[in-house]
mmCIF file of C-alpha atoms in Angstrom:
data_model
loop_
_atom_site.group_PDB
_atom_site.id
_atom_site.type_symbol
_atom_site.label_atom_id
_atom_site.label_comp_id
_atom_site.label_asym_id
_atom_site.label_seq_id
_atom_site.Cartn_x
_atom_site.Cartn_y
_atom_site.Cartn_z
ATOM 1 C CA MET A 1 4.615 2.419 -60.350
ATOM 2 C CA ALA A 2 4.546 -0.109 -57.479
ATOM 3 C CA ARG A 3 6.726 2.154 -55.320
ATOM 4 C CA LEU A 4 4.519 5.137 -56.168
ATOM 5 C CA ILE A 5 1.386 3.233 -55.158
ATOM 6 C CA LYS A 6 3.033 2.098 -51.918
ATOM 7 C CA MET A 7 4.039 5.672 -51.132
ATOM 8 C CA ASP A 8 0.503 6.974 -51.747
ATOM 9 C CA LEU A 9 -0.959 4.161 -49.651
ATOM 10 C CA VAL A 10 1.353 4.968 -46.733
ATOM 11 C CA ARG A 11 0.442 8.645 -47.080
ATOM 12 C CA LEU A 12 -3.253 7.731 -46.930
ATOM 13 C CA LEU A 13 -2.786 5.496 -43.893
ATOM 14 C CA HIS A 14 -1.105 8.380 -42.074
ATOM 15 C CA SER A 15 -3.914 10.780 -42.965
ATOM 16 C CA LYS A 16 -5.917 11.911 -39.923
ATOM 17 C CA VAL A 17 -8.710 13.158 -42.205
ATOM 18 C CA PHE A 18 -9.132 9.647 -43.627
ATOM 19 C CA TRP A 19 -9.450 7.881 -40.284
ATOM 20 C CA ILE A 20 -11.535 10.591 -38.610
ATOM 21 C CA SER A 21 -13.965 10.780 -41.548
ATOM 22 C CA ALA A 22 -14.322 6.994 -41.742
ATOM 23 C CA GLY A 23 -14.817 6.827 -37.968
ATOM 24 C CA ILE A 24 -17.529 9.489 -38.106
ATOM 25 C CA ILE A 25 -19.444 7.506 -40.723
ATOM 26 C CA PHE A 26 -19.188 4.321 -38.646
ATOM 27 C CA VAL A 27 -20.360 5.991 -35.419
ATOM 28 C CA ILE A 28 -23.180 8.042 -36.956
ATOM 29 C CA GLN A 29 -24.632 5.194 -38.997
ATOM 30 C CA CYS A 30 -24.386 2.859 -36.018
ATOM 31 C CA ALA A 31 -26.233 5.387 -33.852
ATOM 32 C CA ILE A 32 -28.939 5.934 -36.468
ATOM 33 C CA ASN A 33 -29.640 2.230 -36.964
ATOM 34 C CA PHE A 34 -29.667 1.763 -33.194
ATOM 35 C CA SER A 35 -32.104 4.582 -32.464
ATOM 36 C CA THR A 36 -34.405 4.548 -35.513
ATOM 37 C CA PRO A 37 -36.141 1.219 -34.658
ATOM 38 C CA LEU A 38 -36.573 2.403 -31.069
ATOM 39 C CA VAL A 39 -38.293 5.596 -32.177
ATOM 40 C CA ALA A 40 -40.382 3.770 -34.806
ATOM 41 C CA ASN A 41 -41.611 1.208 -32.273
ATOM 42 C CA TRP A 42 -42.333 3.911 -29.729
ATOM 43 C CA LEU A 43 -44.461 5.758 -32.287
ATOM 44 C CA MET A 44 -46.286 2.563 -33.284
ATOM 45 C CA ASP A 45 -46.923 1.664 -29.651
ATOM 46 C CA PHE A 46 -48.240 5.160 -28.996
ATOM 47 C CA ALA A 47 -50.550 5.018 -32.017
ATOM 48 C CA GLU A 48 -51.800 1.529 -31.211
ATOM 49 C CA LYS A 49 -52.147 2.281 -27.484
ATOM 50 C CA GLY A 50 -49.725 -0.267 -26.120
ATOM 51 C CA ASP A 51 -50.213 -3.205 -28.484
ATOM 52 C CA GLN A 52 -47.637 -6.029 -28.461
ATOM 53 C CA PHE A 53 -44.069 -4.991 -29.233
ATOM 54 C CA LYS A 54 -42.888 -5.994 -32.728
ATOM 55 C CA PRO A 55 -39.179 -5.774 -33.555
ATOM 56 C CA ILE A 56 -38.318 -4.197 -36.886
ATOM 57 C CA VAL A 57 -36.701 -6.673 -39.281
ATOM 58 C CA VAL A 58 -33.451 -5.512 -40.909
ATOM 59 C CA THR A 59 -32.084 -7.780 -43.635
ATOM 60 C CA PHE A 60 -28.331 -8.159 -44.028
ATOM 61 C CA SER A 61 -28.721 -7.854 -47.804
ATOM 62 C CA SER A 62 -30.273 -4.387 -47.413
ATOM 63 C CA ILE A 63 -27.252 -3.286 -45.378
ATOM 64 C CA LEU A 64 -24.805 -4.535 -48.013
ATOM 65 C CA SER A 65 -26.846 -2.953 -50.813
ATOM 66 C CA GLY A 66 -26.913 0.435 -49.087
ATOM 67 C CA PRO A 67 -23.751 0.737 -46.969
ATOM 68 C CA LEU A 68 -23.722 4.537 -46.927
ATOM 69 C CA MET A 69 -26.619 6.862 -46.200
ATOM 70 C CA GLN A 70 -26.946 9.632 -48.753
ATOM 71 C CA PHE A 71 -25.862 12.686 -46.799
ATOM 72 C CA PHE A 72 -23.041 10.971 -44.886
ATOM 73 C CA ILE A 73 -21.232 9.939 -48.066
ATOM 74 C CA ILE A 74 -19.965 13.527 -48.030
ATOM 75 C CA PHE A 75 -17.309 12.456 -45.495
ATOM 76 C CA MET A 76 -15.881 9.990 -48.011
ATOM 77 C CA TYR A 77 -15.616 12.635 -50.728
ATOM 78 C CA LEU A 78 -14.070 15.211 -48.383
ATOM 79 C CA SER A 79 -11.470 12.647 -47.339
ATOM 80 C CA ALA A 80 -10.804 11.781 -50.993
ATOM 81 C CA VAL A 81 -10.301 15.442 -51.930
ATOM 82 C CA SER A 82 -7.940 15.904 -48.976
ATOM 83 C CA PHE A 83 -5.888 12.900 -50.102
ATOM 84 C CA LEU A 84 -5.850 13.875 -53.787
ATOM 85 C CA TYR A 85 -4.778 17.450 -53.133
ATOM 86 C CA ALA A 86 -2.376 16.989 -50.197
ATOM 87 C CA ASP A 87 0.820 16.520 -52.193
ATOM 88 C CA ILE A 88 -0.072 19.451 -54.463
ATOM 89 C CA ALA A 89 -0.865 21.746 -51.545
ATOM 90 C CA ASN A 90 2.397 20.900 -49.768
ATOM 91 C CA GLY A 91 4.568 20.942 -52.891
ATOM 92 C CA TYR A 92 5.555 17.273 -52.597
ATOM 93 C CA VAL A 93 4.206 16.459 -56.054
ATOM 94 C CA LYS A 94 7.107 18.347 -57.666
ATOM 95 C CA ASN A 95 9.636 16.051 -56.022
ATOM 96 C CA ILE A 96 7.599 12.965 -56.872
ATOM 97 C CA ALA A 97 7.059 13.921 -60.517
ATOM 98 C CA GLY A 98 10.782 14.491 -61.001
ATOM 99 C CA GLN A 99 11.548 10.881 -60.068
ATOM 100 C CA ILE A 100 9.187 9.071 -62.476
ATOM 101 C CA SER A 101 9.171 8.762 -66.264
ATOM 102 C CA LYS A 102 5.675 10.234 -66.706
ATOM 103 C CA LYS A 103 4.042 12.664 -64.306
ATOM 104 C CA GLY A 104 0.602 11.278 -65.115
ATOM 105 C CA TYR A 105 1.452 8.058 -63.300
ATOM 106 C CA THR A 106 0.740 9.931 -60.071
ATOM 107 C CA ALA A 107 -2.933 10.211 -61.093
ATOM 108 C CA ILE A 108 -3.157 6.479 -61.810
ATOM 109 C CA SER A 109 -1.492 5.700 -58.478
ATOM 110 C CA LYS A 110 -3.979 7.848 -56.596
ATOM 111 C CA MET A 111 -6.954 6.191 -58.300
ATOM 112 C CA ILE A 112 -5.594 2.754 -57.356
ATOM 113 C CA VAL A 113 -5.165 3.806 -53.715
ATOM 114 C CA LEU A 114 -8.682 5.247 -53.748
ATOM 115 C CA VAL A 115 -9.975 1.692 -54.303
ATOM 116 C CA PHE A 116 -8.762 0.896 -50.788
ATOM 117 C CA HIS A 117 -9.912 4.299 -49.483
ATOM 118 C CA ASN A 118 -13.480 3.903 -50.707
ATOM 119 C CA PHE A 119 -13.669 0.224 -49.745
ATOM 120 C CA VAL A 120 -12.830 1.140 -46.150
ATOM 121 C CA PHE A 121 -15.584 3.762 -46.088
ATOM 122 C CA LEU A 122 -18.204 1.412 -47.546
ATOM 123 C CA LEU A 123 -17.137 -1.434 -45.272
ATOM 124 C CA LEU A 124 -17.194 0.697 -42.111
ATOM 125 C CA GLY A 125 -20.527 2.152 -43.202
ATOM 126 C CA ALA A 126 -22.000 -1.342 -43.533
ATOM 127 C CA LEU A 127 -20.460 -2.459 -40.233
ATOM 128 C CA GLY A 128 -21.911 0.604 -38.509
ATOM 129 C CA LEU A 129 -25.389 -0.162 -39.822
ATOM 130 C CA MET A 130 -25.012 -3.810 -38.876
ATOM 131 C CA LEU A 131 -23.773 -3.138 -35.346
ATOM 132 C CA GLY A 132 -26.447 -0.525 -34.703
ATOM 133 C CA SER A 133 -29.202 -2.915 -35.792
ATOM 134 C CA MET A 134 -27.796 -5.808 -33.763
ATOM 135 C CA LEU A 135 -27.502 -3.711 -30.588
ATOM 136 C CA SER A 136 -30.941 -2.116 -30.923
ATOM 137 C CA PRO A 137 -33.570 -3.912 -28.797
ATOM 138 C CA SER A 138 -36.216 -2.856 -31.315
ATOM 139 C CA ALA A 139 -34.506 -4.405 -34.354
ATOM 140 C CA HIS A 140 -33.901 -7.946 -35.531
ATOM 141 C CA VAL A 141 -31.196 -8.695 -38.114
ATOM 142 C CA VAL A 142 -32.017 -11.441 -40.617
ATOM 143 C CA PHE A 143 -29.439 -13.121 -42.849
ATOM 144 C CA ASP A 144 -31.633 -13.565 -45.890
ATOM 145 C CA GLY A 145 -31.154 -15.354 -49.206
ATOM 146 C CA ASN A 146 -30.330 -12.202 -51.186
ATOM 147 C CA ILE A 147 -26.857 -11.807 -49.699
ATOM 148 C CA PRO A 148 -24.893 -13.026 -52.779
ATOM 149 C CA TYR A 149 -26.715 -10.516 -54.997
ATOM 150 C CA ALA A 150 -26.225 -7.794 -52.365
ATOM 151 C CA VAL A 151 -22.469 -8.456 -52.370
ATOM 152 C CA GLY A 152 -22.519 -7.749 -56.119
ATOM 153 C CA VAL A 153 -24.406 -4.505 -55.517
ATOM 154 C CA PHE A 154 -21.861 -3.546 -52.837
ATOM 155 C CA PHE A 155 -18.943 -3.836 -55.249
ATOM 156 C CA ILE A 156 -20.836 -2.088 -58.056
ATOM 157 C CA LYS A 157 -21.382 0.809 -55.652
ATOM 158 C CA LEU A 158 -17.672 0.743 -54.872
ATOM 159 C CA LEU A 159 -17.025 1.220 -58.607
ATOM 160 C CA LEU A 160 -19.610 4.017 -58.775
ATOM 161 C CA SER A 161 -17.936 5.806 -55.862
ATOM 162 C CA LEU A 162 -14.611 5.529 -57.704
ATOM 163 C CA ALA A 163 -16.249 6.959 -60.821
ATOM 164 C CA LEU A 164 -17.249 10.040 -58.841
ATOM 165 C CA CYS A 165 -13.768 10.244 -57.337
ATOM 166 C CA SER A 166 -12.319 10.229 -60.867
ATOM 167 C CA ILE A 167 -14.203 13.499 -61.418
ATOM 168 C CA LEU A 168 -12.728 14.867 -58.198
ATOM 169 C CA LEU A 169 -9.335 13.667 -59.459
ATOM 170 C CA ILE A 170 -9.439 15.801 -62.603
ATOM 171 C CA VAL A 171 -10.601 18.823 -60.604
ATOM 172 C CA THR A 172 -7.869 18.513 -57.962
ATOM 173 C CA MET A 173 -4.977 17.427 -60.197
ATOM 174 C CA GLY A 174 -6.034 18.785 -63.588
ATOM 175 C CA LEU A 175 -7.617 22.077 -62.541
ATOM 176 C CA ARG A 176 -5.782 22.257 -59.204
ATOM 177 C CA SER A 177 -8.855 23.452 -57.372
ATOM 178 C CA LYS A 178 -9.528 21.952 -53.967
ATOM 179 C CA SER A 179 -12.471 24.259 -53.254
ATOM 180 C CA PHE A 180 -14.276 23.309 -56.478
ATOM 181 C CA ALA A 181 -13.685 19.617 -55.733
ATOM 182 C CA ILE A 182 -15.188 20.047 -52.252
ATOM 183 C CA VAL A 183 -18.241 21.752 -53.751
ATOM 184 C CA LEU A 184 -18.656 18.863 -56.202
ATOM 185 C CA GLY A 185 -18.355 16.369 -53.361
ATOM 186 C CA VAL A 186 -21.133 18.148 -51.492
ATOM 187 C CA LEU A 187 -23.323 18.228 -54.609
ATOM 188 C CA PHE A 188 -22.790 14.503 -55.170
ATOM 189 C CA SER A 189 -23.849 13.846 -51.577
ATOM 190 C CA VAL A 190 -27.010 15.930 -51.206
ATOM 191 C CA GLY A 191 -28.611 15.084 -54.562
ATOM 192 C CA ILE A 192 -28.959 18.674 -55.790
ATOM 193 C CA LEU A 193 -27.648 17.676 -59.216
ATOM 194 C CA SER A 194 -30.945 15.875 -59.894
ATOM 195 C CA THR A 195 -32.389 19.289 -60.784
ATOM 196 C CA LEU A 196 -29.659 19.751 -63.395
ATOM 197 C CA TYR A 197 -30.327 16.290 -64.804
ATOM 198 C CA MET A 198 -34.030 17.115 -65.055
ATOM 199 C CA GLY A 199 -33.171 20.146 -67.157
ATOM 200 C CA ILE A 200 -30.920 18.037 -69.393
ATOM 201 C CA ASN A 201 -33.729 15.506 -69.857
ATOM 202 C CA MET A 202 -36.110 18.295 -70.877
ATOM 203 C CA LEU A 203 -33.577 19.675 -73.343
ATOM 204 C CA ILE A 204 -33.003 16.248 -74.887
ATOM 205 C CA ALA A 205 -36.771 15.720 -75.145
ATOM 206 C CA LYS A 206 -37.096 18.991 -77.063
ATOM 207 C CA LEU A 207 -34.465 17.715 -79.484
ATOM 208 C CA GLY A 208 -36.785 14.830 -80.328
ATOM 209 C CA VAL A 209 -35.334 12.061 -78.153
ATOM 210 C CA ALA A 210 -38.229 10.573 -76.197
ATOM 211 C CA ASN A 211 -38.081 8.520 -72.985
ATOM 212 C CA PHE A 212 -34.449 9.320 -72.253
ATOM 213 C CA ASP A 213 -33.402 9.691 -68.625
ATOM 214 C CA ILE A 214 -29.804 10.709 -67.968
ATOM 215 C CA THR A 215 -30.124 9.782 -64.271
ATOM 216 C CA LYS A 216 -29.945 6.107 -65.315
ATOM 217 C CA PHE A 217 -26.363 6.630 -66.532
ATOM 218 C CA VAL A 218 -24.674 9.017 -64.060
ATOM 219 C CA PRO A 219 -22.808 7.576 -61.045
ATOM 220 C CA ASP A 220 -24.119 9.945 -58.356
ATOM 221 C CA GLN A 221 -27.718 8.977 -59.135
ATOM 222 C CA LEU A 222 -26.968 5.286 -59.696
ATOM 223 C CA PHE A 223 -25.196 4.998 -56.335
ATOM 224 C CA PHE A 224 -28.477 5.487 -54.443
ATOM 225 C CA ALA A 225 -30.766 3.926 -57.055
ATOM 226 C CA GLU A 226 -32.466 0.574 -56.576
ATOM 227 C CA MET A 227 -30.675 -2.246 -58.426
ATOM 228 C CA ASN A 228 -33.260 -4.989 -58.654
ATOM 229 C CA ASN A 229 -31.893 -7.133 -61.461
ATOM 230 C CA ALA A 230 -28.815 -8.055 -63.480
ATOM 231 C CA ASN A 231 -29.626 -5.429 -66.121
ATOM 232 C CA ASP A 232 -29.468 -2.665 -63.516
ATOM 233 C CA LEU A 233 -26.105 -3.966 -62.330
ATOM 234 C CA LEU A 234 -24.764 -4.124 -65.882
ATOM 235 C CA ILE A 235 -25.794 -0.529 -66.655
ATOM 236 C CA ALA A 236 -24.253 0.718 -63.386
ATOM 237 C CA PHE A 237 -21.056 -1.260 -64.027
ATOM 238 C CA ALA A 238 -20.731 0.117 -67.566
ATOM 239 C CA ALA A 239 -21.377 3.696 -66.442
ATOM 240 C CA ALA A 240 -18.780 3.418 -63.656
ATOM 241 C CA VAL A 241 -16.114 1.943 -65.944
ATOM 242 C CA VAL A 242 -16.685 4.609 -68.619
ATOM 243 C CA PHE A 243 -16.455 7.481 -66.113
ATOM 244 C CA ILE A 244 -13.322 6.060 -64.475
ATOM 245 C CA ALA A 245 -11.609 5.448 -67.827
ATOM 246 C CA VAL A 246 -12.509 8.821 -69.342
ATOM 247 C CA PHE A 247 -11.744 11.096 -66.397
ATOM 248 C CA THR A 248 -8.606 9.253 -65.296
ATOM 249 C CA THR A 249 -7.241 9.328 -68.848
ATOM 250 C CA LEU A 250 -8.022 13.027 -69.153
ATOM 251 C CA THR A 251 -6.282 13.724 -65.844
ATOM 252 C CA VAL A 252 -3.195 11.788 -66.894
ATOM 253 C CA ASN A 253 -2.988 13.666 -70.209
ATOM 254 C CA ILE A 254 -3.528 17.068 -68.603
ATOM 255 C CA PHE A 255 -1.019 16.409 -65.829
ATOM 256 C CA ASN A 256 1.590 15.172 -68.307
ATOM 257 C CA LYS A 257 1.337 18.453 -70.222
ATOM 258 C CA THR A 258 1.254 20.720 -67.167
ATOM 259 C CA ASP A 259 4.265 22.227 -65.463
ATOM 260 C CA VAL A 260 4.465 20.897 -61.921
ATOM 261 C CA LYS A 261 4.919 23.664 -59.373
#
């Protein structure tokens, strides 16, 4: 298993899609946090007819708590799909599966490597936001007292991103569909699935279950939700662990029973 993980990690590190996608997130988020305070201050100055300039305060905890902007997370999912499907698309998985005792170990290896993959994206996203705010003359970065809690939120969001990648894992490896996985990645990023969740909530309400909201338990909604207390963190942690365990186990079982081509 260790050799398999090392091989997948090396394959990821040599992936141009991985580095280009991560670089795009860093540059775009840096540019947005650099320019947004400038535009906001310009609009305020225009409305107040030249009143004294006031820099916009950006707390470091807010950056850690929200390292990726909603739409731009799509680059992380596209990179993940590319990594998960690459050995299948090129036929390498057949050679790999023939050298290990259980084919399903390849799914576990990929999920482990995705921990590093997603951490890099979240870290570069946070660094981009931080650098943009520090360079912007209209922003002022404050290292506030909520940083320890924000670090916890950061790693919970890392788990939530892995939970979503476990769904992409079963689609790419179990169903062998790269196009469907890409579509799912886009849906996770743009928030369209909230309409589906609304319909599910209405259906559950008609069945007699009141005050139930499925969006409080699904990773794509929890990733961008406010986590204001320990209870929110616990729910998000539990949801992420359940999704990762269920979908990774399903992928392993399906892949073990499938002929590798």
